[in-house]
CSV table of C-alpha atoms in Angstrom, one decimal:
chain,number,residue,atom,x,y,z
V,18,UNK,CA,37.7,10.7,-3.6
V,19,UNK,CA,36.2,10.6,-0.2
V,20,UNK,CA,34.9,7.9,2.0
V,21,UNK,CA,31.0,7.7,1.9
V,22,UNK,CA,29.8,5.8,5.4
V,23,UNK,CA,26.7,4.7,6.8
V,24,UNK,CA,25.9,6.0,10.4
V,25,UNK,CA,22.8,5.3,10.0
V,26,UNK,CA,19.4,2.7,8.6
V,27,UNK,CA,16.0,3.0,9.8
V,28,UNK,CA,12.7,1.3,8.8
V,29,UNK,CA,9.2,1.5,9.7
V,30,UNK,CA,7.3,-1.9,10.2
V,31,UNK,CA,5.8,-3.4,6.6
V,32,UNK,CA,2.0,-3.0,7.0
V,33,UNK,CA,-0.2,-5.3,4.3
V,34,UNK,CA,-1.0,-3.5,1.5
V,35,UNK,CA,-4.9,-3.0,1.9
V,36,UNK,CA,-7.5,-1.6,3.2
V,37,UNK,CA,-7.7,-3.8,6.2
V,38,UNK,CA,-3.4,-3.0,6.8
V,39,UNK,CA,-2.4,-1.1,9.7
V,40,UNK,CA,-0.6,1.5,7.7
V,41,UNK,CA,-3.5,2.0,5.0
V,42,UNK,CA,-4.6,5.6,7.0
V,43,UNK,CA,-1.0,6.7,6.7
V,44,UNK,CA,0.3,8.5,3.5
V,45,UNK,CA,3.1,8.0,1.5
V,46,UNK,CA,4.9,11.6,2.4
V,47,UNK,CA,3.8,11.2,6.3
V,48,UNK,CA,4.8,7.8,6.6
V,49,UNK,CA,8.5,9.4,4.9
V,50,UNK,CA,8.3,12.1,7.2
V,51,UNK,CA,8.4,9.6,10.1
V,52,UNK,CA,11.5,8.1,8.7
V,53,UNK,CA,13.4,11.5,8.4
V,54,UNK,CA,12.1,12.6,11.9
V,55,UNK,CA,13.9,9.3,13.1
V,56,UNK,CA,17.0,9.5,11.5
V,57,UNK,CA,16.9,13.7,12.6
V,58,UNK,CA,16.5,12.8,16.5
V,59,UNK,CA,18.5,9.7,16.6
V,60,UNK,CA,21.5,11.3,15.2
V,61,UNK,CA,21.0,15.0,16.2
V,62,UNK,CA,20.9,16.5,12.5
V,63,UNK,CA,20.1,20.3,13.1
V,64,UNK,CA,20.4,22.9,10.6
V,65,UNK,CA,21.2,21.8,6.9
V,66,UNK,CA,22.8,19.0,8.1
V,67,UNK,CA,22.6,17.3,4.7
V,68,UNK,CA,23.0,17.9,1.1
V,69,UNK,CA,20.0,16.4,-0.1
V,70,UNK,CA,17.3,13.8,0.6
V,71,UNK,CA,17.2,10.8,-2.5
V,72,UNK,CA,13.7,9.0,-2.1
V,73,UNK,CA,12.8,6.6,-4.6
V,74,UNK,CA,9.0,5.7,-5.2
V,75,UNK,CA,7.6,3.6,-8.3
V,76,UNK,CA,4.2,4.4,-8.9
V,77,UNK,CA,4.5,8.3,-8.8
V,78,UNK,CA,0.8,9.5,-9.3
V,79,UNK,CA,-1.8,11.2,-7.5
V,80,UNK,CA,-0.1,11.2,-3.7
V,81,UNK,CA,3.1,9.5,-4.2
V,82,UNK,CA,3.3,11.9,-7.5
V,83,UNK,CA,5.3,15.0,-7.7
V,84,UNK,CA,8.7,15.4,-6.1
V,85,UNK,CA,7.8,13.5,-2.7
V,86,UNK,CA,11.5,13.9,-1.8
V,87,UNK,CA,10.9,16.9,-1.2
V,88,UNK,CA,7.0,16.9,-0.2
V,89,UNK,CA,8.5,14.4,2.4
V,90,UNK,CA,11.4,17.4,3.9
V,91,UNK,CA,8.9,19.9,4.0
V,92,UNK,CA,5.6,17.3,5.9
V,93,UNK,CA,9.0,16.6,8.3
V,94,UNK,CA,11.1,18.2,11.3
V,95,UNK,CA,14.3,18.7,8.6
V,96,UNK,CA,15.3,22.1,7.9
V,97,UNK,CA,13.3,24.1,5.4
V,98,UNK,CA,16.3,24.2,3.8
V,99,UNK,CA,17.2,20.9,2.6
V,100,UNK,CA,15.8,19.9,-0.9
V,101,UNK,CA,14.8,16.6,-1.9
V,102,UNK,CA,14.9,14.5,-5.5
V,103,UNK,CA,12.7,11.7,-6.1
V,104,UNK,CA,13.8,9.0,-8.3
V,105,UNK,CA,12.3,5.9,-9.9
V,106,UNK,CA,14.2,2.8,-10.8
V,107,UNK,CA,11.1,0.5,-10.4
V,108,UNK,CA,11.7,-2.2,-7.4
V,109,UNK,CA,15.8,-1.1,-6.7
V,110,UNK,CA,14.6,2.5,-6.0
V,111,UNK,CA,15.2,2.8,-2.5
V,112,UNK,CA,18.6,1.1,-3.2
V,113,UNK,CA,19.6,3.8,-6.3
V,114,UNK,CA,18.8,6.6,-3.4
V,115,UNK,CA,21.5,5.0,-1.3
V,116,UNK,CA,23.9,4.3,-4.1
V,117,UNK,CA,23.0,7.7,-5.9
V,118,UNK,CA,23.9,9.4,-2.2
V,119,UNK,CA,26.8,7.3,-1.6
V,120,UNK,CA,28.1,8.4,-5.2
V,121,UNK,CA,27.7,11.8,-4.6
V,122,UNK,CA,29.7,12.2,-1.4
V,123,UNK,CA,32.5,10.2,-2.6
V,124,UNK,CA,32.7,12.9,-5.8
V,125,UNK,CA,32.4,15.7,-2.8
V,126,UNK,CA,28.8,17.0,-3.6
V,127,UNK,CA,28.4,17.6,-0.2
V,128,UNK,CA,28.9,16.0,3.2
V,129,UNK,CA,25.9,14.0,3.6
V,130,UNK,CA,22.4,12.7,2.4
V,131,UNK,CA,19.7,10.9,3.6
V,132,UNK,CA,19.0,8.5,0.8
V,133,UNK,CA,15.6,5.7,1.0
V,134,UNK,CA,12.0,5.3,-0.3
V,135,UNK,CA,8.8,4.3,0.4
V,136,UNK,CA,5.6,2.4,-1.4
V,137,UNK,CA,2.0,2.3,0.0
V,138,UNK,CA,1.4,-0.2,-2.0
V,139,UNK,CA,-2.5,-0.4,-0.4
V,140,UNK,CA,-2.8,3.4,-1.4
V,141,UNK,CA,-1.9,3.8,-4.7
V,142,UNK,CA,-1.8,0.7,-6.9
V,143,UNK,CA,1.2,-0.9,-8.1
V,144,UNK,CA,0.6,-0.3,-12.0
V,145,UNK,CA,-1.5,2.6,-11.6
V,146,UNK,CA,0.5,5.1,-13.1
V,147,UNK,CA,-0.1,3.1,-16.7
V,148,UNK,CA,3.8,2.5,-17.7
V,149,UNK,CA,4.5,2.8,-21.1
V,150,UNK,CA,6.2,-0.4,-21.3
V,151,UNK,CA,3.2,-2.4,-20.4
V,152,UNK,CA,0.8,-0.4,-22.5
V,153,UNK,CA,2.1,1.0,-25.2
V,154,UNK,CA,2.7,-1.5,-28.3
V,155,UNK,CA,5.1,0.0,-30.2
V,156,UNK,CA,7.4,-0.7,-26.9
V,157,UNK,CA,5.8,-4.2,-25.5
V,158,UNK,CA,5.1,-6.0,-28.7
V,159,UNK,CA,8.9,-5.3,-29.9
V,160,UNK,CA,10.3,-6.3,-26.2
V,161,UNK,CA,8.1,-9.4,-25.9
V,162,UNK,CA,6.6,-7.9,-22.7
V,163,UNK,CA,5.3,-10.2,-20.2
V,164,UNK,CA,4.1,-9.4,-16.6
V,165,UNK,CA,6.5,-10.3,-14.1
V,166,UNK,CA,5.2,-12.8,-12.6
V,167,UNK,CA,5.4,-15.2,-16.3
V,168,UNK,CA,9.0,-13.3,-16.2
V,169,UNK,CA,9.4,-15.0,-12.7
V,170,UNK,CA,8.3,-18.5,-14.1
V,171,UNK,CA,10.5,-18.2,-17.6
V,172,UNK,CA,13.5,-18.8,-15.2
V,173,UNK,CA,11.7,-21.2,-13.6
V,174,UNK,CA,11.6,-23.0,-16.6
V,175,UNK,CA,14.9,-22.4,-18.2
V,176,UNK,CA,16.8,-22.8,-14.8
V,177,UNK,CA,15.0,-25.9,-13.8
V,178,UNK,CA,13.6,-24.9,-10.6
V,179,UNK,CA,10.9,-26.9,-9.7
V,180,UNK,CA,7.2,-25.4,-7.6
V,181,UNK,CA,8.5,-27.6,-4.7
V,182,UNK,CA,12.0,-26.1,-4.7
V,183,UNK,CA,10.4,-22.4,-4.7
V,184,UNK,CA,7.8,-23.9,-2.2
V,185,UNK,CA,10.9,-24.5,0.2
V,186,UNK,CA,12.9,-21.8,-0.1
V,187,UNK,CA,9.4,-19.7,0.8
V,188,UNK,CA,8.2,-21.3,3.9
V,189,UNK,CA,12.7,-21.2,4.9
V,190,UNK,CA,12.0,-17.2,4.5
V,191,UNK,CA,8.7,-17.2,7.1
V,192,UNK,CA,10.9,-19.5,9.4
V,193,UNK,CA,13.9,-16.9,9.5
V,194,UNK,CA,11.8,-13.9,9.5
V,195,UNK,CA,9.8,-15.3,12.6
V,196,UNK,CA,13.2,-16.5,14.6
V,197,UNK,CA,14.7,-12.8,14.1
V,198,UNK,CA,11.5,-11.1,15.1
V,199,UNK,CA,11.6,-13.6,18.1
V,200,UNK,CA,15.5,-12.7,18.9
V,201,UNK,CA,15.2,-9.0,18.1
V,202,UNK,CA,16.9,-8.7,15.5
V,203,UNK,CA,15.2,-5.7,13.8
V,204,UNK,CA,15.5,-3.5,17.1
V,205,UNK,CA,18.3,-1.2,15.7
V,206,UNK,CA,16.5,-0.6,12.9
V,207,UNK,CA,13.2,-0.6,13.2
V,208,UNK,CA,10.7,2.9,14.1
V,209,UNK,CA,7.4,2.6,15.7
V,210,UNK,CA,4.5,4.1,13.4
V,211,UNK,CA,2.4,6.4,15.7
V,212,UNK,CA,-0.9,8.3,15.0
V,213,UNK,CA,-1.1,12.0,15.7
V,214,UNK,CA,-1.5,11.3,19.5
V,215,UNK,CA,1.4,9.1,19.6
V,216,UNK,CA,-0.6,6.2,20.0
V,217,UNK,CA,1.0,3.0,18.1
V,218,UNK,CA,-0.2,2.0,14.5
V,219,UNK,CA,1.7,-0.4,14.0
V,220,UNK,CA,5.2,-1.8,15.6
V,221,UNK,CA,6.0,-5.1,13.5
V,222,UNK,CA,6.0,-6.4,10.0
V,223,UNK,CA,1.9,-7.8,10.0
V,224,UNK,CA,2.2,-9.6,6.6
V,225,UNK,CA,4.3,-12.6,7.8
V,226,UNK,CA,2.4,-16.1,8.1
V,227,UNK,CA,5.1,-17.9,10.1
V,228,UNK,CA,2.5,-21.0,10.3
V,229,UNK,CA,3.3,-21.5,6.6
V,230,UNK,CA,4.3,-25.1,5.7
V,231,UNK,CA,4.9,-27.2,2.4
V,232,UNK,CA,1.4,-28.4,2.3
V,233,UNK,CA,-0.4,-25.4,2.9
V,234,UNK,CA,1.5,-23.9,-0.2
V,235,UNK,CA,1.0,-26.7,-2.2
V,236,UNK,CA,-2.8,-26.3,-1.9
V,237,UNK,CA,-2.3,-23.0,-3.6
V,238,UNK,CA,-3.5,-22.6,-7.6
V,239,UNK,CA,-0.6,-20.8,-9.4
V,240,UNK,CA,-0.9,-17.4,-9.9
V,241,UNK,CA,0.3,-16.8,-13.5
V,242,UNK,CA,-0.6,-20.1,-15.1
V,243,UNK,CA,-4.1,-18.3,-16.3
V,244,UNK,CA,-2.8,-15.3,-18.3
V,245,UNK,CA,-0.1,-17.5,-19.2
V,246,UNK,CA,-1.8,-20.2,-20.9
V,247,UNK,CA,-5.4,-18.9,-21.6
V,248,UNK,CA,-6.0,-14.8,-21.6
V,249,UNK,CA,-4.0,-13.0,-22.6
V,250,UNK,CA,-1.9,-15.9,-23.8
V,251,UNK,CA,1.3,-14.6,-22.5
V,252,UNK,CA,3.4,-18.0,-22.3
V,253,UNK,CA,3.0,-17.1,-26.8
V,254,UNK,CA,5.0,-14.3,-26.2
V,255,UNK,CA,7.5,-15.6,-24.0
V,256,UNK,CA,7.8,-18.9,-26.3
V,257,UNK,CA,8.6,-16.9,-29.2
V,258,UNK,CA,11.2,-15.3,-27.3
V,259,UNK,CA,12.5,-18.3,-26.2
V,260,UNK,CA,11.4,-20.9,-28.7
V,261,UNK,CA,13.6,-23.7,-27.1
V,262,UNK,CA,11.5,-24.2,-24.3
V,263,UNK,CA,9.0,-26.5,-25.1
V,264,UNK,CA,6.3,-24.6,-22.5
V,265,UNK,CA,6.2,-22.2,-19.9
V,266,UNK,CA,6.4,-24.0,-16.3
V,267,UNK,CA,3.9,-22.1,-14.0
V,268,UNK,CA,5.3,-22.9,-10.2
V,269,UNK,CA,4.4,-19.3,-8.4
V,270,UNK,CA,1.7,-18.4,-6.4
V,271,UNK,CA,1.2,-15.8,-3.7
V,272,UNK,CA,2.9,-18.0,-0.9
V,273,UNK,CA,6.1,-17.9,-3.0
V,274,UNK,CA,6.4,-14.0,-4.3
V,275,UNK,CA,6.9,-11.0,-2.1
V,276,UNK,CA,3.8,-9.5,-0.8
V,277,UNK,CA,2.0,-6.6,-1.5
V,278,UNK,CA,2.7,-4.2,1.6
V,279,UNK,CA,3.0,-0.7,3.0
V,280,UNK,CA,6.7,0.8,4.1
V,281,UNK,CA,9.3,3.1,4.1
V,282,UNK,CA,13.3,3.0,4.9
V,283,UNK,CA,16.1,5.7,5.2
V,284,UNK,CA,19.8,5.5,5.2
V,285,UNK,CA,22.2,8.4,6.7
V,286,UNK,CA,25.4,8.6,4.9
V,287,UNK,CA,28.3,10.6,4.7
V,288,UNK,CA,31.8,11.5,4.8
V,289,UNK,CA,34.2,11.5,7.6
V,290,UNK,CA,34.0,15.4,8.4
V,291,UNK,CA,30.2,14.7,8.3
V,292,UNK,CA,30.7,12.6,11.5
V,293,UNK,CA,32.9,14.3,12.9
V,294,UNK,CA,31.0,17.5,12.9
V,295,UNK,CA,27.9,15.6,14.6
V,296,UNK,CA,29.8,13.0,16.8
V,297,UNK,CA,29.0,10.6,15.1
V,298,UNK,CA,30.2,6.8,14.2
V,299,UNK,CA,30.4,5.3,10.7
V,300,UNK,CA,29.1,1.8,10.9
V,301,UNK,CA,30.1,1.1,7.4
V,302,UNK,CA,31.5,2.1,4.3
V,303,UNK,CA,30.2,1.6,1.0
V,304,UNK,CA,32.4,0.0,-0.8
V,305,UNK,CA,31.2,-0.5,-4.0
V,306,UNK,CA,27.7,0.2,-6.4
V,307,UNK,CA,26.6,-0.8,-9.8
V,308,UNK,CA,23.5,-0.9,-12.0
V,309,UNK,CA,23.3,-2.9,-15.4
V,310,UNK,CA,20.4,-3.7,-18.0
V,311,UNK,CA,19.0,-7.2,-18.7
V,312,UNK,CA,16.9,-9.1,-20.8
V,313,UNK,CA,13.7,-7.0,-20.4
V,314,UNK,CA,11.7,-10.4,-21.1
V,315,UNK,CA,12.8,-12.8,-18.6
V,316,UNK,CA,13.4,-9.4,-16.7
V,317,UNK,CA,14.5,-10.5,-13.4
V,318,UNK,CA,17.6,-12.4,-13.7
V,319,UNK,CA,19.3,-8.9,-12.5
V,320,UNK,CA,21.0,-9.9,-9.6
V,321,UNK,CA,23.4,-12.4,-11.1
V,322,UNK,CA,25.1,-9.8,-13.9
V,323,UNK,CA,25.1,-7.3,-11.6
V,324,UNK,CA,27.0,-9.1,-9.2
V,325,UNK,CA,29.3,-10.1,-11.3
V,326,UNK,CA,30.0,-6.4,-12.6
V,327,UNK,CA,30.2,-5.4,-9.0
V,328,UNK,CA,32.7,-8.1,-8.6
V,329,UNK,CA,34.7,-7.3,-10.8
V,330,UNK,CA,34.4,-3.2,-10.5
V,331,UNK,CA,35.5,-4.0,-6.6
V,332,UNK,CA,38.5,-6.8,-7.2
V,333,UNK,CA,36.5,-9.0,-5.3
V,334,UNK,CA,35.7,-12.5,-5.7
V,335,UNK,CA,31.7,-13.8,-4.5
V,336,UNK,CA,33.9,-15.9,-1.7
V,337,UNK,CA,35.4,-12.1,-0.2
V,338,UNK,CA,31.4,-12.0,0.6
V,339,UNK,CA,29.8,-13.2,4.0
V,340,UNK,CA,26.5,-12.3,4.0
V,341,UNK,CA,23.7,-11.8,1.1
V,342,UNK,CA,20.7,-9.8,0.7
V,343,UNK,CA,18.9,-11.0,-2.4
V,344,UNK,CA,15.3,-9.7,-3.0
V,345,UNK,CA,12.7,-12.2,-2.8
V,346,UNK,CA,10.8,-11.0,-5.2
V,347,UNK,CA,10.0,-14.2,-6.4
V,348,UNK,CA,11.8,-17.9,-5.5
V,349,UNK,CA,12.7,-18.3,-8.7
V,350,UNK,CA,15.2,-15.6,-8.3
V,351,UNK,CA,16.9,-16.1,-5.2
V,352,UNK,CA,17.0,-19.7,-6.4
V,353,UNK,CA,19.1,-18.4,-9.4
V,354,UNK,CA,21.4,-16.4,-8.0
V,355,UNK,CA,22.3,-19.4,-5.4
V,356,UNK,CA,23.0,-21.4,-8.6
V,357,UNK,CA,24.8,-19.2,-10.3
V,358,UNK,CA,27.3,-18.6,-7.9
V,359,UNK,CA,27.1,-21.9,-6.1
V,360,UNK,CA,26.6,-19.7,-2.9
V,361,UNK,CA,25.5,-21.4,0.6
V,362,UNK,CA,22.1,-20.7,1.2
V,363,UNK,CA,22.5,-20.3,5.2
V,364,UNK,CA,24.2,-16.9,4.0
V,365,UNK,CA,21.6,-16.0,1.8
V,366,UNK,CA,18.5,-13.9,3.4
V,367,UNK,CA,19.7,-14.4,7.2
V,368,UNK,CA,16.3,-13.3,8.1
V,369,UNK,CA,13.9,-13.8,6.0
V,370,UNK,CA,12.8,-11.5,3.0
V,371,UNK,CA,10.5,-10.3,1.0
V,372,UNK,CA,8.3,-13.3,1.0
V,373,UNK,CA,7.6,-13.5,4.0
V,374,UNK,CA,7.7,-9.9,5.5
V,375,UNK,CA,6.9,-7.7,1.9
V,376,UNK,CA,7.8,-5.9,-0.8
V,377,UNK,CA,7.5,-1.9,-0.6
V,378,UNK,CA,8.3,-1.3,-4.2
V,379,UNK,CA,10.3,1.6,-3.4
V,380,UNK,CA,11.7,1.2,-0.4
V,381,UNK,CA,13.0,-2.0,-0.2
V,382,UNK,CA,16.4,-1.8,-1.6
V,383,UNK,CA,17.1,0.4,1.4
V,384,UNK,CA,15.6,-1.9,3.6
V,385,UNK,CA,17.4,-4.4,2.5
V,386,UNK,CA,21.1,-2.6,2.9
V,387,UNK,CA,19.8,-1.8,6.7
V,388,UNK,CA,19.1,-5.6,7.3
V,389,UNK,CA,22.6,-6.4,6.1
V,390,UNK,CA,24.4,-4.4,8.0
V,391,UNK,CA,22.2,-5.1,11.0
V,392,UNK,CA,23.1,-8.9,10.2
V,393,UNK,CA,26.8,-8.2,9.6
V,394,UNK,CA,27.0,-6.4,13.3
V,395,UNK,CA,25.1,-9.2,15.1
V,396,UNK,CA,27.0,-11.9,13.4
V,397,UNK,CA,30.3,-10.3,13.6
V,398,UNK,CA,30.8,-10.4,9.6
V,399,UNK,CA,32.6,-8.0,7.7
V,400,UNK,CA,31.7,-7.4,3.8
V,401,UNK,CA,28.3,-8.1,2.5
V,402,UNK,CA,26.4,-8.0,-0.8
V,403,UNK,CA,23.0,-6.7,-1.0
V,404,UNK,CA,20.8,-6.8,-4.6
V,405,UNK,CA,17.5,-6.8,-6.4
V,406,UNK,CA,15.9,-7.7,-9.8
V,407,UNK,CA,14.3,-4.8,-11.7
V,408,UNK,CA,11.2,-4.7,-13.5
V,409,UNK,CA,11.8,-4.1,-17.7
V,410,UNK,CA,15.5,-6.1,-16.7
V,411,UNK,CA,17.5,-4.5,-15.0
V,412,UNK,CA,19.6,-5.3,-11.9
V,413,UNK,CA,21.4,-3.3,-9.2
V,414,UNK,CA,23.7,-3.9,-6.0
V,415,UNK,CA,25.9,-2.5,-3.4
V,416,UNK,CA,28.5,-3.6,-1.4
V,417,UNK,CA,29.4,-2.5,2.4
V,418,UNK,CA,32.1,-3.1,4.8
V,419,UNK,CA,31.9,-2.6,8.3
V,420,UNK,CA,34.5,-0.3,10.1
């Protein structure tokens, strides 16, 4: 088995997902095809330089439909000649890509890959495609479906996090995100979105509200409570799933779940003869991947079985880990996976996350694996643990290691 390395993790800005956003003119395959430009000139890839390009994107229809992976190769500088698969495992896409890619080279399908995503979530609606697991009733009704966002306050409930507790941990993720746009901490990773006259678009992540503080989020009517209670009544559905809680406890709003925004990430990886060839450095190794199915109720407790398979796939123990990447998709959770494994919270989400900077469906789980390494580089750390909740319940994760 070979090595697979990362020598490389770009990201474009996030962009709100809108019509006001900066990024709302930009399409899915351009704003893709700025990504692979970056990670072409930055690292000198000529030729067929890689294997493949893995792109994950959820809602594939009308633009973001098709094979976009390869859309993507073909709207880009990349040789003609380099194919492209696009994959969909709802919010850990862009992570699968990587893990997919990483997979591949260590089986020796080839010397490298450039593995990522992308979501415009302001372009083409999150739910738009009409999933058959939220509309079709021979699937929901047997599932106890729920939207995610009653999914997000079932753990809530049965955890016993409370709307302050989320409340804090989401005005801790505007305070880090601001403090490591202040200190720079993105510039490694982070491209420049420019028009066709290489104007700037955009240059930073526009959805953050760094002014955010307990009582402005406690002013804020809870999102889910509506459907929950009244129409369509979806707190019925969850309580006859889990009849032991007495009611469903509504404590998330839009201050405290990721945001609706517009991006796109890639990740270089390879062998060593890969870097070699091109001169290049590993960064990091990837150490270890999993994926694992959940409750496809409460859905989003993912991260915490997950981790423990990786764990225990790797030989590692959660205190071998320094550093944690945990999707904020919602508080509730990060808030779990900090109980569940009793971890310090000053190592979870260094700088910020998803609630305070956005979630681009598809390409944040290869956002998120840039940010950790960037994090383990400045910080001087060695091994960290990066991993998401899926919609339908599932949960994925990687582990790298510098070198």
């Amino acid at each position: 088995m070979s090595e697979a390395y990362i020598y490389d993790a770009v990201r474009t800005p996030r962009g709100k997902g809108r019509k006001d956003g900066s990024l709302h003119e930009v399409t899915s395959v351009r704003l893709s095809a700025n990504v692979l430009n970056a990670l072409k000139e930055r690292n000198g890839l000529d030729g067929h330089a890689v294997e493949d390009v893995i792109w994950g994107n959820v809602t594939q229809v009308k633009e973001q439909g098709g094979c976009l992976a390869r859309t993507a190769v073909m709207a880009s500088e990349l040789d003609e000649s380099i194919p492209g698969l696009a994959i969909n495992r709802f919010c850990a896409s862009g992570m699968e890509a990587v893990n997919l890619a990483a997979n591949q080279v260590k089986g020796g399908a080839g010397d490298a890959y450039i593995a990522g995503g992308v979501e415009m979530m302001g372009r083409v609606p999150m739910g738009s495609d009409g999933a058959a697991v939220a509309v079709d009733p021979t699937v929901a009704m047997e599932r106890y479906f729920v939207p995610q966002g009653i999914s997000a306050d079932i753990i809530a409930t049965e955890y016993g996090f409370s709307r302050d507790q989320a409340d804090a941990l989401a005005v801790e993720s505007q305070r880090r995100a601001k403090a490591a746009w202040d200190d720079n901490r993105f510039d490694k990773s982070i491209i420049t979105v420019r028009d066709q006259n290489g104007l700037s678009i955009l240059d930073h992540d526009e959805y953050m509200r760094p002014g955010t503080d307990m009582q402005s989020l406690g002013a804020l009517k809870a999102s889910f409570e509506e459907m929950g209670r009244v129409m369509p009544g979806f707190d019925k559905v969850a309580l006859m799933k889990y009849p032991h809680l007495e009611e469903i406890n509504h404590i998330h709003h839009a201050g405290n779940s990721s945001g609706i925004v517009d991006g796109s990430a890639g990740v270089l990886i390879g062998n060593a003869e890969f870097g070699k060839k091109f001169g290049l450095k590993p960064r990091a190794r990837i150490r270890q991947t999993c994926k694992i199915g959940t409750d496809p109720t409460i859905m989003l407790t993912g991260p915490v079985p997950a981790t423990q398979k990786i764990l225990a796939d790797s030989g590692m123990a959660i205190s071998d880990i320094d550093l944690f990447e945990v999707n904020e998709a919602f508080a509730s959770v990060v808030l779990r996976f900090q109980q569940a494994f009793d971890v310090d919270p000053e190592l979870v989400n260094v700088n910020g996350g998803s609630i305070a900077m956005g979630h681009p469906l598809g390409a944040t789980g290869a956002i998120i694996i840039g940010t950790l390494l960037d994090e383990l580089e400045r910080s001087d750390k060695e091994v960290g643990l990066a991993t998401l909740c899926i919609a339908s319940g599932m949960g994925a994760a990687t582990i790298i290691e510098r070198v």
